[in-house]
mmCIF file of C-alpha atoms and ligand atoms in Angstrom:
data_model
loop_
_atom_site.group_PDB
_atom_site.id
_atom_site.type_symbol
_atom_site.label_atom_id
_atom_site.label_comp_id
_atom_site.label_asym_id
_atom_site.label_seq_id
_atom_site.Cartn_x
_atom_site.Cartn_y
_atom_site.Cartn_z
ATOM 1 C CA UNK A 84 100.260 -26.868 146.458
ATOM 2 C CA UNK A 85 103.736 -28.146 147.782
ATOM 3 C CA UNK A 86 104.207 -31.860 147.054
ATOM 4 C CA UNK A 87 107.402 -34.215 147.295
ATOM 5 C CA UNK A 88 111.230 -34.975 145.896
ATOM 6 C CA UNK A 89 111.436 -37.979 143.839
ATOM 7 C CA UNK A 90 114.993 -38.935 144.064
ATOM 8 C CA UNK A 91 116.732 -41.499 141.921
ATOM 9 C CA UNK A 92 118.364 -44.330 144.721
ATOM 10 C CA UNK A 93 121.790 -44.017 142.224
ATOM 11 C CA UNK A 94 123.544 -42.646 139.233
ATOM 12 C CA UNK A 95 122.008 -40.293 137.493
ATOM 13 C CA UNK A 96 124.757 -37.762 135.830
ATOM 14 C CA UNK A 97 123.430 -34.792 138.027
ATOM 15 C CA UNK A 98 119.575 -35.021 137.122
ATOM 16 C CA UNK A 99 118.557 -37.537 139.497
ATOM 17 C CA UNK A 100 116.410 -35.297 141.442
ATOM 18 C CA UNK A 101 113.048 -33.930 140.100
ATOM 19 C CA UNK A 102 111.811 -30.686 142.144
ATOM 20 C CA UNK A 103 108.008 -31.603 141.477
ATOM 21 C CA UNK A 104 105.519 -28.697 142.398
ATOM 22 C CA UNK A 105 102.118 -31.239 142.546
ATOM 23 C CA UNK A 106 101.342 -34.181 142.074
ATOM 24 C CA UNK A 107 101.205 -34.625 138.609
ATOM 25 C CA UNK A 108 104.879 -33.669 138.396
ATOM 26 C CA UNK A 109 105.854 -35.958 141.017
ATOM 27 C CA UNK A 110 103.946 -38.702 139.854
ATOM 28 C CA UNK A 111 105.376 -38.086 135.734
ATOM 29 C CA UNK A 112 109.241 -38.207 137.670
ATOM 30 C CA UNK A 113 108.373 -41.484 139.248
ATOM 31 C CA UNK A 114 106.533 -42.802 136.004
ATOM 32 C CA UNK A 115 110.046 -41.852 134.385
ATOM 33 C CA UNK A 116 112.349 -43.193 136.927
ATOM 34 C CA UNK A 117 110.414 -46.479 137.736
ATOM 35 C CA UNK A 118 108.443 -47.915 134.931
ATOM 36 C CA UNK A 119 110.373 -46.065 131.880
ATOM 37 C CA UNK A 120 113.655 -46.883 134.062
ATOM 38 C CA UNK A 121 115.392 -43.620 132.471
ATOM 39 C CA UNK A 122 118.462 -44.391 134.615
ATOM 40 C CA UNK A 123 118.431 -47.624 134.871
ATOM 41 C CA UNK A 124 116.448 -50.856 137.019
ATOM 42 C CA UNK A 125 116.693 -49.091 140.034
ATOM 43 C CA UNK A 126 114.664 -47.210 143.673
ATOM 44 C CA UNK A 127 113.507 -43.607 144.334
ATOM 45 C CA UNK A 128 113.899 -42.039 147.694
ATOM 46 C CA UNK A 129 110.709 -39.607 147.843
ATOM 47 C CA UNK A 130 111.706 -36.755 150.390
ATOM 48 C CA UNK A 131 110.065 -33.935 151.538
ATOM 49 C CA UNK A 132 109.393 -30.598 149.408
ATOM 50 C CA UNK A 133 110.994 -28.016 151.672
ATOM 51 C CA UNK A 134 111.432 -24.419 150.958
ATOM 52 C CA UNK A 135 113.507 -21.364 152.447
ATOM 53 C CA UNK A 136 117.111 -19.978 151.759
ATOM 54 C CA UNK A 137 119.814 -22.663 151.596
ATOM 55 C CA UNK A 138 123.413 -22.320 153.595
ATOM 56 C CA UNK A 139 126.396 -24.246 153.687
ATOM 57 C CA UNK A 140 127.676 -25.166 157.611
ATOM 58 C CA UNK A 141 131.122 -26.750 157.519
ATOM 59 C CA UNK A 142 132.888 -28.424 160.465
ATOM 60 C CA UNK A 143 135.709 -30.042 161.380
ATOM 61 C CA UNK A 144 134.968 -33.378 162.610
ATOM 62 C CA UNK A 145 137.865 -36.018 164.588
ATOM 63 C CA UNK A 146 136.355 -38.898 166.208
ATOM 64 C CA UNK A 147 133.299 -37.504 168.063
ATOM 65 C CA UNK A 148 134.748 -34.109 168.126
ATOM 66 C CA UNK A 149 132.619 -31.424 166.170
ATOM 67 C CA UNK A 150 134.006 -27.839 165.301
ATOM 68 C CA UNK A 151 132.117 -25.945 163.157
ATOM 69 C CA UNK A 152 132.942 -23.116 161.079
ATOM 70 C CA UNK A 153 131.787 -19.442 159.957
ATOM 71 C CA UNK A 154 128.877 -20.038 157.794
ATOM 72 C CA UNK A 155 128.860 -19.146 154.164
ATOM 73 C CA UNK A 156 125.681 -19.170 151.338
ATOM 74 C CA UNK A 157 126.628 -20.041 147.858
ATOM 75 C CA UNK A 158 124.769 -19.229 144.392
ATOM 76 C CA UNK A 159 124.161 -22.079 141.738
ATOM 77 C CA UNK A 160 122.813 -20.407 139.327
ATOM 78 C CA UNK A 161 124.113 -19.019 136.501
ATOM 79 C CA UNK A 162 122.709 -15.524 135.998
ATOM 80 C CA UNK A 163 121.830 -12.626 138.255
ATOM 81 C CA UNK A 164 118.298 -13.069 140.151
ATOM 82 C CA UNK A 165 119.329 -16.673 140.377
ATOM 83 C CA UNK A 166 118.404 -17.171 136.564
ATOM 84 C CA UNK A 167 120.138 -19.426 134.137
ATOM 85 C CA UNK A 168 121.171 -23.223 134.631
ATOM 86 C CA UNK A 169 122.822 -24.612 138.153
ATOM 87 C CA UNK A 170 126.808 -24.094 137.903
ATOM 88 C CA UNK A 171 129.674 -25.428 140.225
ATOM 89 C CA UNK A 172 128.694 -21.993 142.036
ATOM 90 C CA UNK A 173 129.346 -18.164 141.112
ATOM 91 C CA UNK A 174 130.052 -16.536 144.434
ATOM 92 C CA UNK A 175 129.327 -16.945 147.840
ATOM 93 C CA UNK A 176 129.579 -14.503 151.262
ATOM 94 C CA UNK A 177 129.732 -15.421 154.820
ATOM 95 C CA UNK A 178 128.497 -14.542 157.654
ATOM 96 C CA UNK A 179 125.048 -15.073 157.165
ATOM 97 C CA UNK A 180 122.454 -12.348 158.321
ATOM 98 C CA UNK A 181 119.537 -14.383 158.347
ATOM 99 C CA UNK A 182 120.908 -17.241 159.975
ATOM 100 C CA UNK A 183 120.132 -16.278 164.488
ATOM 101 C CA UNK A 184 122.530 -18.130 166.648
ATOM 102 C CA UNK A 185 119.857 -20.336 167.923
ATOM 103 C CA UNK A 186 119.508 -21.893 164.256
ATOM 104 C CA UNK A 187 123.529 -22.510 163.981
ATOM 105 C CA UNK A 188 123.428 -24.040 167.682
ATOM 106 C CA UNK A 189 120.358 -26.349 166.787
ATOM 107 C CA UNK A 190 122.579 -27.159 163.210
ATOM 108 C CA UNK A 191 125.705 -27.928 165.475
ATOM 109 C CA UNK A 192 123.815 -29.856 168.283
ATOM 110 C CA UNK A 193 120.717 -31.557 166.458
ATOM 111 C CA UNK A 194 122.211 -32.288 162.903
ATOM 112 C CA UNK A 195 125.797 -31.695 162.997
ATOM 113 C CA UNK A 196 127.371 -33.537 166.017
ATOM 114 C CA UNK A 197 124.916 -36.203 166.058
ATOM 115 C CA UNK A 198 126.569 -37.421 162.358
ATOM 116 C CA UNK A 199 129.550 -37.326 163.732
ATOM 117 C CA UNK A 200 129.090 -39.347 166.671
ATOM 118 C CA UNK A 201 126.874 -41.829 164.534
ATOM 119 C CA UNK A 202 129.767 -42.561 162.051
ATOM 120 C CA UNK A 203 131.694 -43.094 165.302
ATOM 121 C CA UNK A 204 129.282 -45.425 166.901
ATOM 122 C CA UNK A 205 128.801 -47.238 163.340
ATOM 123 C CA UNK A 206 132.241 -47.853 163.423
ATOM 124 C CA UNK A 207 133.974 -45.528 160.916
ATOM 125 C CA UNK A 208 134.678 -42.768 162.494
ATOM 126 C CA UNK A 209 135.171 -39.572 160.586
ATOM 127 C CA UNK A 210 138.066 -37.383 160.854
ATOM 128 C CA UNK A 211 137.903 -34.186 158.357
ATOM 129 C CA UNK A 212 135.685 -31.863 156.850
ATOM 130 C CA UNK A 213 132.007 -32.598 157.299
ATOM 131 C CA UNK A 214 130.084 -30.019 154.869
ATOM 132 C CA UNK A 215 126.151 -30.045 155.834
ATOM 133 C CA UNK A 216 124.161 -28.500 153.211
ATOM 134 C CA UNK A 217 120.928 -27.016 155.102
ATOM 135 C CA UNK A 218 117.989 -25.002 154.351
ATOM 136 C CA UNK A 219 116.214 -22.693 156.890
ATOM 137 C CA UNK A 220 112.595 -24.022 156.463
ATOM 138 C CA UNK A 221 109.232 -22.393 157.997
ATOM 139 C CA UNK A 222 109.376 -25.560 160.516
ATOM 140 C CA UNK A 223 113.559 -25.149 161.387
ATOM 141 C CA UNK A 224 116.742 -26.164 160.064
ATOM 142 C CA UNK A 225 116.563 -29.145 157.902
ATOM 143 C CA UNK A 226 119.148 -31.188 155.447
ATOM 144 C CA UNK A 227 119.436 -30.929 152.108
ATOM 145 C CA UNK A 228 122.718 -32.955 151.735
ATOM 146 C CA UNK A 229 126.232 -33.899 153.505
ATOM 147 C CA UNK A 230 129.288 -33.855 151.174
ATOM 148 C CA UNK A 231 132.541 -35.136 152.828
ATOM 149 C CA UNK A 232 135.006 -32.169 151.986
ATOM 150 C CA UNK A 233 134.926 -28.359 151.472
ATOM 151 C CA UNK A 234 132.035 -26.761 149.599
ATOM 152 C CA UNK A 235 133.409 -24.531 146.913
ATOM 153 C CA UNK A 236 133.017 -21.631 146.508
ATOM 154 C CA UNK A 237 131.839 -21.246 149.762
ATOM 155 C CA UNK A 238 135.551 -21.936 151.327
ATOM 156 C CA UNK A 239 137.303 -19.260 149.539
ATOM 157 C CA UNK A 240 135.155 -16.885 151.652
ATOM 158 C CA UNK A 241 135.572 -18.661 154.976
ATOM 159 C CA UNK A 242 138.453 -19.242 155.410
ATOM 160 C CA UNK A 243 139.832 -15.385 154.708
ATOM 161 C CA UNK A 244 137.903 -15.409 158.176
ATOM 162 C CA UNK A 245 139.820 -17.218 160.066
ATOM 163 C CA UNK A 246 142.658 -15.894 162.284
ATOM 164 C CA UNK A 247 144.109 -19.229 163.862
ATOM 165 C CA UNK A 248 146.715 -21.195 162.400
ATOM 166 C CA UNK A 249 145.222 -23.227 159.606
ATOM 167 C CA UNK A 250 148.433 -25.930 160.182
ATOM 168 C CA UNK A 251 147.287 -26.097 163.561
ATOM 169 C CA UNK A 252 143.936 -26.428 163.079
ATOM 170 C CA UNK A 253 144.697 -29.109 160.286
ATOM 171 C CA UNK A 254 146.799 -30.812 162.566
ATOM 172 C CA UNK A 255 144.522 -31.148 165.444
ATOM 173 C CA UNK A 256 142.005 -32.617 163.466
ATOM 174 C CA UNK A 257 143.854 -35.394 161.238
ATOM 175 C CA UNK A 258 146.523 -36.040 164.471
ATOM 176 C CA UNK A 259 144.126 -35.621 167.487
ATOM 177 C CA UNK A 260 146.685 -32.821 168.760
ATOM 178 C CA UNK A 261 144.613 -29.945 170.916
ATOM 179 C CA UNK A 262 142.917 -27.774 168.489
ATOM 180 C CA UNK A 263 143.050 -24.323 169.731
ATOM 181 C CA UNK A 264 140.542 -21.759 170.115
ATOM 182 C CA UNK A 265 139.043 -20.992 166.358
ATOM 183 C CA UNK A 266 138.983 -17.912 166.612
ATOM 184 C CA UNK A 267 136.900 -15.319 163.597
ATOM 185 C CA UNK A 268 137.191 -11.799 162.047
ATOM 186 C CA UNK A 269 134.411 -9.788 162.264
ATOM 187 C CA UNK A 270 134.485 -8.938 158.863
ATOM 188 C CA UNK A 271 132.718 -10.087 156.327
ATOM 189 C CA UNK A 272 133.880 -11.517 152.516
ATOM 190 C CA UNK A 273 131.967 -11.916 149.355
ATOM 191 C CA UNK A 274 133.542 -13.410 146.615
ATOM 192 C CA UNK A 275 132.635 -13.473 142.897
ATOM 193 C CA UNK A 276 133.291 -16.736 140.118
ATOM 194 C CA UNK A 277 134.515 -14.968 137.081
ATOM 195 C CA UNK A 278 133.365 -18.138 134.294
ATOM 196 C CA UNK A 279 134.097 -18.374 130.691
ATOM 197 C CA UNK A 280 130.879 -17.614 128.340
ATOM 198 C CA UNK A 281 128.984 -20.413 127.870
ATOM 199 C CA UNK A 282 129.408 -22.169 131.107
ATOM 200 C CA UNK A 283 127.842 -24.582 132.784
ATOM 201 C CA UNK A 284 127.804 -25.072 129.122
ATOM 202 C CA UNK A 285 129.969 -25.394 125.882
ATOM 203 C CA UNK A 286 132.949 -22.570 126.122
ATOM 204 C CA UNK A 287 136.179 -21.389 124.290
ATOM 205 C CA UNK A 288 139.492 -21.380 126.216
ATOM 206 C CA UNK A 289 142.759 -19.447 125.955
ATOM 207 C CA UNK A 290 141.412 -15.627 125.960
ATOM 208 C CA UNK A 291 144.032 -13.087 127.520
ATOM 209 C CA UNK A 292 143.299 -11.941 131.122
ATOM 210 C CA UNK A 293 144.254 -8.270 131.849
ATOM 211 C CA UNK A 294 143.957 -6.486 135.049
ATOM 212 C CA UNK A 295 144.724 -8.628 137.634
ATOM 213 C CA UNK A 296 147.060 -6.450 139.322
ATOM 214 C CA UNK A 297 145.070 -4.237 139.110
ATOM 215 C CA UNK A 298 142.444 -5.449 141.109
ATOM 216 C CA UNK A 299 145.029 -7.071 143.650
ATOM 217 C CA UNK A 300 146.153 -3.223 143.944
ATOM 218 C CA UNK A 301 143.556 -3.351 147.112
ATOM 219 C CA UNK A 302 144.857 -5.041 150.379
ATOM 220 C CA UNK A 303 141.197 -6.613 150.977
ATOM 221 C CA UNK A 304 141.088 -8.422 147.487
ATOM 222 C CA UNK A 305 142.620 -11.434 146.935
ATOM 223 C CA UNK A 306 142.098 -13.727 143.563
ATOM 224 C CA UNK A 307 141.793 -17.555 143.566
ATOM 225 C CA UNK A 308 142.653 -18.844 140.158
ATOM 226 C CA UNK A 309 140.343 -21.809 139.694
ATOM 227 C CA UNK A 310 140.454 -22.530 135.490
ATOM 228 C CA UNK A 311 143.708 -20.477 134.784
ATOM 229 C CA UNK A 312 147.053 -20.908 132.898
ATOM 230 C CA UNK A 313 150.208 -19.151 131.247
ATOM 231 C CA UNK A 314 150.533 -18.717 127.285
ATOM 232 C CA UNK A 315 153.699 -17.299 126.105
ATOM 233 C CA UNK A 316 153.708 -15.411 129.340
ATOM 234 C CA UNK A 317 150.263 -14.519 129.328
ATOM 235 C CA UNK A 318 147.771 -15.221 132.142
ATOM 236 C CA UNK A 319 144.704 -16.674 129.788
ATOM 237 C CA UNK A 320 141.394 -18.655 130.196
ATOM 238 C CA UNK A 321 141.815 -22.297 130.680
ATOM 239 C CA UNK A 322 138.242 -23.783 132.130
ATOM 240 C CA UNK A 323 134.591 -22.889 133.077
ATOM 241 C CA UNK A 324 135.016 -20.855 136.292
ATOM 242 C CA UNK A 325 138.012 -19.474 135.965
ATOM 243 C CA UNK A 326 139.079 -17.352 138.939
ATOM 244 C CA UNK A 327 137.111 -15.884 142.101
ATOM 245 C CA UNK A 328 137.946 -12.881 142.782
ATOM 246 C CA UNK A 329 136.636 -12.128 146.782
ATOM 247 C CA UNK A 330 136.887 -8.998 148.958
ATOM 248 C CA UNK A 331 136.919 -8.455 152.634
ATOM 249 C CA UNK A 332 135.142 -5.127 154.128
ATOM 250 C CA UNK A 333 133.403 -4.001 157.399
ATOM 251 C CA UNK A 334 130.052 -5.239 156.319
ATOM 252 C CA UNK A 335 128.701 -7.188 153.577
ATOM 253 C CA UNK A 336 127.670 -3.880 151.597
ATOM 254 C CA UNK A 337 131.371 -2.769 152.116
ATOM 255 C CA UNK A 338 132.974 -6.336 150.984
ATOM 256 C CA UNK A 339 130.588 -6.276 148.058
ATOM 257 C CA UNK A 340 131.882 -2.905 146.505
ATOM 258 C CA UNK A 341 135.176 -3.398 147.160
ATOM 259 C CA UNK A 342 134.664 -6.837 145.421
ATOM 260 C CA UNK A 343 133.019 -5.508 142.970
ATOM 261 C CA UNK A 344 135.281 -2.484 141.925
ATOM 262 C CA UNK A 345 138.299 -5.442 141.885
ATOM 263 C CA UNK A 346 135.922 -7.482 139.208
ATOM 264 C CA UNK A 347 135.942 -4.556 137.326
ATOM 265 C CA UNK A 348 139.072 -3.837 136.857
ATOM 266 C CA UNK A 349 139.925 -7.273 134.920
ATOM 267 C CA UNK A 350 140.078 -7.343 131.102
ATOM 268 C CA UNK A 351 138.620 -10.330 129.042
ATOM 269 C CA UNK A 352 136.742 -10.623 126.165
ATOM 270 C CA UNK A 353 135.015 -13.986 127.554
ATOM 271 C CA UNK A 354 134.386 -13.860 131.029
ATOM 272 C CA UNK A 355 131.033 -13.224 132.903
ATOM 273 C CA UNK A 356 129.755 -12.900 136.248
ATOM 274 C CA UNK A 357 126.892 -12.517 138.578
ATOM 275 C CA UNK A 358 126.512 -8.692 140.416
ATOM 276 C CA UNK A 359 124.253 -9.675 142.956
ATOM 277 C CA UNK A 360 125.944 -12.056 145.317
ATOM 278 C CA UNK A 361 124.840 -11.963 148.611
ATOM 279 C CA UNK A 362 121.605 -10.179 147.281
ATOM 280 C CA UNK A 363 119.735 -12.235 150.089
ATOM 281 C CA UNK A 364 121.311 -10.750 152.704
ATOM 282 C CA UNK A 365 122.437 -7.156 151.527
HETATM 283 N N1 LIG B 670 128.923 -25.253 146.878
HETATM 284 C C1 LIG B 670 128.353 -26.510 147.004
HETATM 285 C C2 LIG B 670 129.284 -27.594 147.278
HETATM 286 O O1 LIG B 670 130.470 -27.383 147.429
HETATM 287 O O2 LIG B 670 128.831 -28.720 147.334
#
C-alpha cells in the first residue's frame, strides 16, 4: 500500500523528508514534524509517493532559452545493491538506456522549458544551469527536485560527452552570444567515487594514494580529484569522496571495465567504492 511524502516546509539538516510506506508511517512523520515540532514551529508539504528509477536532466537555461544536456543517473547510496546510507553520490553513467526519446522530449517540453519560461514571466529570469531531478514513474516523467547548478557526480560523466566548445557554450548562455550546435559522442562514460572508509560518516584523512598513473596509463580514463592533497610530495587522502575515477568506452559494458580495471589499479589502504554503477542499465 503506497501512501504519501511528508515534507518539512524548511530546515531540516538533510532529514526533512520521511519516505512513509502507509499510513501509519506518514501519519507518525507528521505527528513528529507538527505537534512534537522536531524541527521547529513550522508546515509540511505532503507530496505524492512515486516510484521508478530516478535520472538527472541538466540544461542550460538563458532567458527563455532551454538547452538540455546528455542525461546521466547517479547512485546515493553507499554500498553496492544500493545498500548503506545516502552519500554526496558514488558514481554515475550517462546515456541512459531506459530513458526513450519521447520521455526526454516530454522532460524538455512539459517540465523543463516551462520553468524556464515561468522564472522569466515571474520576473527573474534564469540564466545558467537548471538541474531537474526526475523519476520515470508508471504514470510518466515526474519531479523529484530542481537544484540551480550542476549535479555531481553526474557532470563528471557528461560533460566527457560533449564535443563543442565548453567556452562557447558558457559564453552563449551567461552573454546571450549564439550558442552553437551541442553536439554529443556516442560513447558512453561511467565513472566511479573512490571515498574514504567511513563516509557519509566519521573518516581518517592523509593515507598515501598509489597508482594513479597507473590507471591514467589508458587514454579513456581520466581522474577528477574531489577530496585530494600533497604531503611531502605525496598525493594522500584529504576528504570523504576523494577522487572519481570515470572511463569512456563503446558501450556502457565497455566504459564500465575499462573503468573498472583503472579503479583497480590505485593503492590505498582507506578507500572504498561501489562495483556496480550503472547496474540499472548494464
Ligand atoms: N547528484 C545529485 C545532485 O547533484 O544534486
Amino acid at each position: 500500500q503506497t501512501c504519501a511524502l511528508p515534507i518539512y516546509d524548511g530546515l531540516a539538516a538533510g532529514k526533512g523528508v520521511v519516505i512513509a510506506n502507509d499510513r501509519s508511517e506518514a501519519a507518525l512523520a507528521l505527528k513528529d514534524m507538527l505537534l512534537d515540532d522536531r524541527f521547529g514551529k513550522g508546515k509540511v508539504v505532503v507530496e505524492e509517493y512515486l516510484t521508478g528509477p530516478e535520472f538527472s536532466f541538466m540544461a542550460l537555461v538563458c532567458d527563455k532559452q532551454v538547452w538540455p544536456l546528455a542525461l546521466a543517473q547517479d547512485h546515493k547510496r553507499a554500498f553496492d545493491g544500493d545498500e548503506g546510507p545516502n552519500t554526496g553520490g558514488m558514481g554515475a553513467y550517462s546515456p541512459l538506456p531506459f530513458i526513450r526519446w519521447e520521455d526526454e522530449a516530454y522532460a524538455l517540453e512539459k517540465i523543463l522549458k516551462p520553468v524556464a519560461e515561468g522564472l522569466f514571466e515571474a520576473g527573474c529570469p534564469f540564466r545558467g544551469l537548471l538541474y531537474g531531478g526526475l523519476m520515470k514513474t508508471p504514470d510518466g516523467i515526474k519531479v523529484i527536485e530542481f537544484n540551480c547548478r550542476f549535479g555531481d557526480p553526474e557532470t563528471e560523466v557528461v560533460l566527457p560527452r560533449l564535443e563543442t566548445d565548453i567556452y562557447t557554450v558558457f559564453s552563449a548562455v551567461a552573454d546571450g552570444t549564439p550558442m552553437p550546435e551541442l553536439k554529443w559522442s556516442d560513447n558512453a562514460v561511467i565513472g566511479f567515487v573512490m571515498a574514504s572508509r567511513g563516509y557519509p560518516g566519521k573518516y581518517s584523512k592523509g593515507y598515501e594514494i598509489e597508482g594513479v598513473e597507473d590507471a591514467l596509463s589508458d587514454p579513456d580514463v581520466k581522474i577528477y580529484h574531489m577530496g585530494t592533497s600533497l604531503k611531502e610530495g605525496k598525493l594522500v587522502t584529504a576528504g570523504g569522496r576523494v577522487m572519481m575515477v570515470i572511463a569512456s568506452g563503446k558501450d556502457l559494458q565497455d566504459a564500465h571495465a575499462k573503468a573498472l580495471a583503472a579503479t583497480g589499479k590505485i593503492r590505498c589502504d582507506n578507500l572504498f567504492f561501489r562495483r556496480d554503477i550503472g547496474h540499472y542499465s548494464l
